[in-house]
GROMACS .gro file of C-alpha atoms in nm:
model
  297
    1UNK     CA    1   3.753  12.613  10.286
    2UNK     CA    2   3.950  12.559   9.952
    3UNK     CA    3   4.320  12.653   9.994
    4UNK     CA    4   4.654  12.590   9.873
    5UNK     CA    5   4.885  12.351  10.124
    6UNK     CA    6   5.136  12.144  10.110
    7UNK     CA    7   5.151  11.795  10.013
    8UNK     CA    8   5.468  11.529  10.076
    9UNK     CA    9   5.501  11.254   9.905
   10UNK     CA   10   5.599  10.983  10.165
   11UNK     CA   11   5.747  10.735   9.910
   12UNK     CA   12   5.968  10.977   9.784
   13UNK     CA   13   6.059  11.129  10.158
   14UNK     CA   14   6.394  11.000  10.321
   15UNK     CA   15   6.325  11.185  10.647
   16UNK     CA   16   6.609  11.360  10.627
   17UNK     CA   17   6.398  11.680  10.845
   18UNK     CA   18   6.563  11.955  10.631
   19UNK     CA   19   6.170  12.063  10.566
   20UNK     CA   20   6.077  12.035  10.918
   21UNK     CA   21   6.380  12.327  11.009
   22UNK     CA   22   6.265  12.519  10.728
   23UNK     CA   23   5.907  12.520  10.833
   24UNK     CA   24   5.904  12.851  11.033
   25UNK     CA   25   5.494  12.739  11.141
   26UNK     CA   26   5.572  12.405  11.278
   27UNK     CA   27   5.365  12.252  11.058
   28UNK     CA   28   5.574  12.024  10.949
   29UNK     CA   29   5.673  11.696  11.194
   30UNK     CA   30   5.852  11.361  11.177
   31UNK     CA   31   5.670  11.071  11.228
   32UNK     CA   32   5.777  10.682  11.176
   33UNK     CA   33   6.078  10.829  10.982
   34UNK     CA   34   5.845  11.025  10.744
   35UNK     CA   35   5.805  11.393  10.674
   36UNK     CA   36   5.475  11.470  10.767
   37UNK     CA   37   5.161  11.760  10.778
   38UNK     CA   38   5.077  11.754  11.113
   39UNK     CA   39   4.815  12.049  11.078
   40UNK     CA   40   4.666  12.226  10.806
   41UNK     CA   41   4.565  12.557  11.024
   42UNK     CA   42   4.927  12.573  11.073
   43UNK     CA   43   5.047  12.562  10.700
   44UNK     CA   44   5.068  12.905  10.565
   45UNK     CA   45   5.072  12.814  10.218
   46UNK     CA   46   5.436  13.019  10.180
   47UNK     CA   47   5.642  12.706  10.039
   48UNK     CA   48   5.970  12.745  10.244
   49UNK     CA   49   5.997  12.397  10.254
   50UNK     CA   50   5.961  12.345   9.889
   51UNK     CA   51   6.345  12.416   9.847
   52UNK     CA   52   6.448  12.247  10.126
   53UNK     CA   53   6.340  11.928  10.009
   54UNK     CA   54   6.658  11.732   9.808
   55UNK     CA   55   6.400  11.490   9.706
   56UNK     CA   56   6.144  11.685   9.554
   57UNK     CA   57   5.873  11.560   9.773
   58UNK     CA   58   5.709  11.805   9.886
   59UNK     CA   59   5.444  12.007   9.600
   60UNK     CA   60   5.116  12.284   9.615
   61UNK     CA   61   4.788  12.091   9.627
   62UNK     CA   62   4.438  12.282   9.649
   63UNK     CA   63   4.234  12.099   9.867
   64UNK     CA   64   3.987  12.183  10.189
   65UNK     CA   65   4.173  12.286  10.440
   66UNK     CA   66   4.146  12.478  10.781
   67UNK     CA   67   4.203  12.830  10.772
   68UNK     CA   68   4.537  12.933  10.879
   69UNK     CA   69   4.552  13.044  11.217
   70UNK     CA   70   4.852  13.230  11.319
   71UNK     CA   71   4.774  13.289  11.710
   72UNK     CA   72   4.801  12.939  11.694
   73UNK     CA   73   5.109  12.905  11.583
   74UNK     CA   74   5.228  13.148  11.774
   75UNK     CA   75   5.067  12.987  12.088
   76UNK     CA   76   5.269  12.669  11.974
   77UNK     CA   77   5.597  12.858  11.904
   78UNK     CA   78   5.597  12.953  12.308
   79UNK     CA   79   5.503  12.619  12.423
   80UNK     CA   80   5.808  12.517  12.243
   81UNK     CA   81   6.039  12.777  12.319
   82UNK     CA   82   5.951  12.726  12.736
   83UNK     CA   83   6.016  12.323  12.688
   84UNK     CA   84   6.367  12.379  12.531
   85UNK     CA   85   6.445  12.638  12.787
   86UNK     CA   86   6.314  12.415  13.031
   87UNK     CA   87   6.465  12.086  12.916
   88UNK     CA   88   6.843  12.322  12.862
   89UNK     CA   89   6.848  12.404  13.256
   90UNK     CA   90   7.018  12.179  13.533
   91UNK     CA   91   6.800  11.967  13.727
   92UNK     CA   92   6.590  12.177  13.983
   93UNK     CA   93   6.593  12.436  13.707
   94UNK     CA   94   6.785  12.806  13.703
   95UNK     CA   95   6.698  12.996  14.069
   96UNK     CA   96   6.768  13.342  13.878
   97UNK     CA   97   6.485  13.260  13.641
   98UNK     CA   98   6.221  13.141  13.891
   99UNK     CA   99   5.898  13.317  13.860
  100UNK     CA  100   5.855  13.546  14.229
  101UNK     CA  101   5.648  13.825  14.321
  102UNK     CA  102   5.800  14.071  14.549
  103UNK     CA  103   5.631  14.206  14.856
  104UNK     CA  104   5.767  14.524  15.001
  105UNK     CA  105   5.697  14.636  15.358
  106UNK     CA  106   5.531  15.003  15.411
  107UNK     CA  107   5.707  15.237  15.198
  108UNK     CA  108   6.003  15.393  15.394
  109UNK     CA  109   6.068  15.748  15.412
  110UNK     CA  110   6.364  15.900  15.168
  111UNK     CA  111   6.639  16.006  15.426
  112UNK     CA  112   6.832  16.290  15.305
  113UNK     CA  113   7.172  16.394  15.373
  114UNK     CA  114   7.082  16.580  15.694
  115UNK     CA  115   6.883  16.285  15.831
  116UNK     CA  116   6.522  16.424  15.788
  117UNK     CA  117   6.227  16.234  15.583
  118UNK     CA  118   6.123  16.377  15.259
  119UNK     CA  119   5.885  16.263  15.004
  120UNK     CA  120   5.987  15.996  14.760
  121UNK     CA  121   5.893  16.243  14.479
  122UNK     CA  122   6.098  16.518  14.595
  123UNK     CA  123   6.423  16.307  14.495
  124UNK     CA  124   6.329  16.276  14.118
  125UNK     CA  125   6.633  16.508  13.976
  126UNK     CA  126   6.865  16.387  14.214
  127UNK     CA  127   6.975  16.058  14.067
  128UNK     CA  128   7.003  16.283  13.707
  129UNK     CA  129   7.191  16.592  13.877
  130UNK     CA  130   7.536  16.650  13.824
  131UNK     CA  131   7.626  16.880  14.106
  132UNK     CA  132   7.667  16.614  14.456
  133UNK     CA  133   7.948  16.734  14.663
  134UNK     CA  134   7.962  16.322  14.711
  135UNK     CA  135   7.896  16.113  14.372
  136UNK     CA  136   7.995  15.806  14.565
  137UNK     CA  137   7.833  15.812  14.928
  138UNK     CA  138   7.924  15.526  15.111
  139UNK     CA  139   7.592  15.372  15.304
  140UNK     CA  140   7.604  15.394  15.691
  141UNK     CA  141   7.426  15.139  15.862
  142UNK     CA  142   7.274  14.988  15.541
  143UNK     CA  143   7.121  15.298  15.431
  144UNK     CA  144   7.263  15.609  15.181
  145UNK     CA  145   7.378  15.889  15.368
  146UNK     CA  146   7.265  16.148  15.085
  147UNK     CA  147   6.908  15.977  14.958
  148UNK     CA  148   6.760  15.637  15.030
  149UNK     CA  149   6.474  15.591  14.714
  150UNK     CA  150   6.233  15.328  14.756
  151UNK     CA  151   6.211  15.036  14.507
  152UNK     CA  152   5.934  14.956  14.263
  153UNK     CA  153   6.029  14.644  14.177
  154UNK     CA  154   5.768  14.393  14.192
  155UNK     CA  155   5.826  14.079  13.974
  156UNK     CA  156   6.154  13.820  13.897
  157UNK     CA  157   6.265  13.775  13.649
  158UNK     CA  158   6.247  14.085  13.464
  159UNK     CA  159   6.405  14.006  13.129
  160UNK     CA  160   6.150  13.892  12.881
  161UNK     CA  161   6.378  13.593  12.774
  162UNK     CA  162   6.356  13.501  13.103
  163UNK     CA  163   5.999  13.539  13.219
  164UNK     CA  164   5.746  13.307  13.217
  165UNK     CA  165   5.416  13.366  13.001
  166UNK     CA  166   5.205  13.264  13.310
  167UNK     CA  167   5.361  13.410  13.560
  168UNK     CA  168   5.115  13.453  13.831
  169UNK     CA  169   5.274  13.858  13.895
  170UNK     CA  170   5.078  13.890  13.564
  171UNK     CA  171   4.729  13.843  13.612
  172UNK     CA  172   4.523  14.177  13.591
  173UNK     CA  173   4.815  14.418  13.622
  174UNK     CA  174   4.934  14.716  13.431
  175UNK     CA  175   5.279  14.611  13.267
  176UNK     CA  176   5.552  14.812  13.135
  177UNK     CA  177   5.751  14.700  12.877
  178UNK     CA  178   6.093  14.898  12.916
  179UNK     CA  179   6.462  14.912  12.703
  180UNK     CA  180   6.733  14.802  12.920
  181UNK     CA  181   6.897  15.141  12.880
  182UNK     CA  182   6.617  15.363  13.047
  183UNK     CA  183   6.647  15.314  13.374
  184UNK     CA  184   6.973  15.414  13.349
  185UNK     CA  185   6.931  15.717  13.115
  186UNK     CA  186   6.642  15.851  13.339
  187UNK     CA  187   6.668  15.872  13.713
  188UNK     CA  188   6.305  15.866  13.855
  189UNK     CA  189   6.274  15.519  13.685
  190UNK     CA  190   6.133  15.332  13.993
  191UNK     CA  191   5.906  15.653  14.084
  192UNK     CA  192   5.785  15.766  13.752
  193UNK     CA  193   5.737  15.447  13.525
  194UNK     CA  194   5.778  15.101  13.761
  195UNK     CA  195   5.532  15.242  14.086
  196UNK     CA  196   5.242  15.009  14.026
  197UNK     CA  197   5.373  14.775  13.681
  198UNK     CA  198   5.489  14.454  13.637
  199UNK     CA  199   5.832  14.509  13.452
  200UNK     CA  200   5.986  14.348  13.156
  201UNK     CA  201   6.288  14.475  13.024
  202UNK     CA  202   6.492  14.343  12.729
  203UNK     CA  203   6.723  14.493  12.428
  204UNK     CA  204   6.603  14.392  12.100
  205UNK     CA  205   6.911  14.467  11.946
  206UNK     CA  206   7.143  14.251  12.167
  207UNK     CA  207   6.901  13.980  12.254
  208UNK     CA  208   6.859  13.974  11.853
  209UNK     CA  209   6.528  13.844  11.891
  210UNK     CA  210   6.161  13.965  11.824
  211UNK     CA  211   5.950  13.967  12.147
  212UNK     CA  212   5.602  13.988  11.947
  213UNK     CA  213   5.550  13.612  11.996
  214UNK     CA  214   5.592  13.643  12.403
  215UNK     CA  215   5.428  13.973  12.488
  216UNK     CA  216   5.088  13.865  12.305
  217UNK     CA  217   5.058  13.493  12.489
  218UNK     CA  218   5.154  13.741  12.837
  219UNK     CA  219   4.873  13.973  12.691
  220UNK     CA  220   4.617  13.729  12.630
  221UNK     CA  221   4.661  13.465  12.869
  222UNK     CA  222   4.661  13.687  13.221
  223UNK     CA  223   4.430  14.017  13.120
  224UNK     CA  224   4.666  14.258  13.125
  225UNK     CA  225   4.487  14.604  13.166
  226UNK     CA  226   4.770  14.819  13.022
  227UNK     CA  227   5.136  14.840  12.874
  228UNK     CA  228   5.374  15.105  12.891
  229UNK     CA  229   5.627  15.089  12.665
  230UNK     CA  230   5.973  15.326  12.756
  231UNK     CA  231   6.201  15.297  12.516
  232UNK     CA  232   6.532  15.515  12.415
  233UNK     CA  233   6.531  15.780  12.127
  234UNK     CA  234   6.766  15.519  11.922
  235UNK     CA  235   6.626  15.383  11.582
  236UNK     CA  236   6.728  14.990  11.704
  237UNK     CA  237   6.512  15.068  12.009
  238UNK     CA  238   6.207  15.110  11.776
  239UNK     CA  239   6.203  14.714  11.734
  240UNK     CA  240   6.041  14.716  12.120
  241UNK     CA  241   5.763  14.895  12.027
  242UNK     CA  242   5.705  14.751  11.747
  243UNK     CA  243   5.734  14.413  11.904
  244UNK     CA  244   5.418  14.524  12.190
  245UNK     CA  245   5.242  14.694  11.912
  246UNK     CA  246   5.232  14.352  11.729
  247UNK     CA  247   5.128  14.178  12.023
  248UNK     CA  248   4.890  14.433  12.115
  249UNK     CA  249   4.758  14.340  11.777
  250UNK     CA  250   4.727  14.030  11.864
  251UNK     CA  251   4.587  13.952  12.190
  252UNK     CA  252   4.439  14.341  12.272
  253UNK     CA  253   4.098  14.238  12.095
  254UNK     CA  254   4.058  13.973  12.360
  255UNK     CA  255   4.103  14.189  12.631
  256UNK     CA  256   4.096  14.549  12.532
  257UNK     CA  257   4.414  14.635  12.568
  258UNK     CA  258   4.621  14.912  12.414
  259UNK     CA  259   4.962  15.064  12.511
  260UNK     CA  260   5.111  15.372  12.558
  261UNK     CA  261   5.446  15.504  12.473
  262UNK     CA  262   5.733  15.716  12.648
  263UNK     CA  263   6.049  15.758  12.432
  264UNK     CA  264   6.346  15.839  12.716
  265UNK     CA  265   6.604  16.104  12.540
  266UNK     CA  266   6.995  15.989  12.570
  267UNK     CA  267   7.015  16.263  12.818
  268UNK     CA  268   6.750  16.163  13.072
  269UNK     CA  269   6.428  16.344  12.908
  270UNK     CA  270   6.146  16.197  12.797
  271UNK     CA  271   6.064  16.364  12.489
  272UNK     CA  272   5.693  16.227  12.351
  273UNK     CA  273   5.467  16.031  12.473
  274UNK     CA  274   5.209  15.895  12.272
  275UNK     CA  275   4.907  15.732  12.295
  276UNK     CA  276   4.878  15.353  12.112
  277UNK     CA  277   4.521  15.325  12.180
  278UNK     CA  278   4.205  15.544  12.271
  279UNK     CA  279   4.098  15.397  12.556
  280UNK     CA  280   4.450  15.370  12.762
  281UNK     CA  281   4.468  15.702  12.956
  282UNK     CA  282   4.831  15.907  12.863
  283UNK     CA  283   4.997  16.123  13.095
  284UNK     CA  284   5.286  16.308  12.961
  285UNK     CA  285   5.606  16.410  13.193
  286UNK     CA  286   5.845  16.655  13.000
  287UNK     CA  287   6.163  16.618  13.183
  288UNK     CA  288   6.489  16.827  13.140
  289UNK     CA  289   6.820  16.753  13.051
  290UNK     CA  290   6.906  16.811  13.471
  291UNK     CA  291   6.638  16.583  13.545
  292UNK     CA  292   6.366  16.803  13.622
  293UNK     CA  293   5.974  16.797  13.575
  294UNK     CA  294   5.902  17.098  13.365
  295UNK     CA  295   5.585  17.027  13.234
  296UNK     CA  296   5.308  16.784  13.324
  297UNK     CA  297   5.004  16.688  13.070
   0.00000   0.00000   0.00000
């Protein structure tokens, strides 16, 4: 196809790689000193580098040229971004960011206060209630004397900086995509949203990043059947889901995926849940301000 791209003029170029920063595609490389084109699907046709350029080397030609195709630049964006955190970590590599899979033993019973089994489920207020004669039970023989609550954790790392795209934890599994802040905020966390998902967690206004380049290569490249996004009623939260709705976007028509969404009130309740896509079933928990299940649909 006929399209507009860029064109440097290597006589003029000094190399200087001001155009190669400014290129947010990566389409622009250094070679033998020279500012180069290295790929005309990844040229957008946008011009940041035009100003860049002290030299005035770079100008708009029309000429045939590959479409441009932004899953692969995004696809080229995360092999660089795992090499640089790669090549940044001591020799042997960081052993809080090594990729593990967690296998639990068969689930324990929850041991109340008086010592008899219960059901995990029956526990789902307690973490939210504010009435324990003992807020800060101290554990006898390794387990709590008021509740001991199974975990759901299943995957390490959990952080999405942090995780790799090809983790094998990945592969075919339902994942939820979860704010930092709702586990705390909501205290069936491990019962209600992690049973059964492969977690991520992240904050998008402290990491001060946007996820939507990650999520769709871990979308696309292990068949995820599902996402569940929980996310706090905050506006700065909203740049989560928007981040797996992007990626969704993305990588869902390879593998049918679509997402639904639970938004976790500041005082423990999850006030809507909403469905992303038809084909993901929704089931909505209304839970109140003490923590309890009051309606289920």
């Amino acid at each position: 196809m006929k399209r507009r791209v860029i064109h440097i003029d290597e006589e003029k170029c000094t190399g200087c790689r001001l155009c190669v920063h400014a290129c947010h595609e990566g389409a622009i490389g250094l070679v033998d000193g020279k500012a180069r084109l290295l790929r005309d699907d990844y040229c957008d046709g946008l011009g940041d580098c035009l100003p860049a350029c002290p030299e005035n080397a770079i100008e708009f030609i029309e000429r045939e040229a590959a479409a441009y195709d932004e899953a692969a630049v995004i696809a080229e964006k995360m092999r660089r971004a795992q090499a640089e955190i790669h090549a940044s970590m001591p020799a042997g590599g960081c052993p809080g960011s090594m990729a593990k899979t967690i296998v639990r033993e068969a689930e324990p019973g929850v041991v109340s206060e008086s010592g008899q089994a219960a059901s995990a489920h029956v526990v789902n207020s307690a973490s939210n209630a504010s009435s324990f004669e003992n807020p800060f039970p101290a554990p006898a023989g390794g387990v709590s004397t008021v509740v001991n609550v199974p975990a759901r954790l299943s995957n390490w790392p959990v952080q999405i900086k942090l995780a790799p795209v090809n983790a094998p934890y990945f592969q075919g599994r339902d994942l939820l995509v979860a704010a930092d802040c709702t586990a705390f905020a909501y205290g069936a966390f491990h019962e209600d949203f992690l049973k059964g998902r492969v977690c991520l967690i992240g904050c998008p206004k402290l990491d001060g990043v946007d996820y939507t380049e990650k999520l769709a290569q871990i979308i696309a490249g292990n068949n995820v059947r599902s996402i569940r996004v929980a996310r706090m009623q905050v506006p700065c939260c909203g740049g989560l889901e928007q981040a797996v709705r992007r990626a969704v976007a993305i990588a869902g028509s390879q593998n049918g995926v679509g997402a639904a969404g639970a938004v976790v009130g500041a005082c423990g309740a999850v006030d809507t849940v909403g469905a992303v896509a038809s084909n993901i079933p929704v089931q909505i928990d209304v839970i109140s301000s003490d923590g309890r299940i009051v309606a289920v649909g």
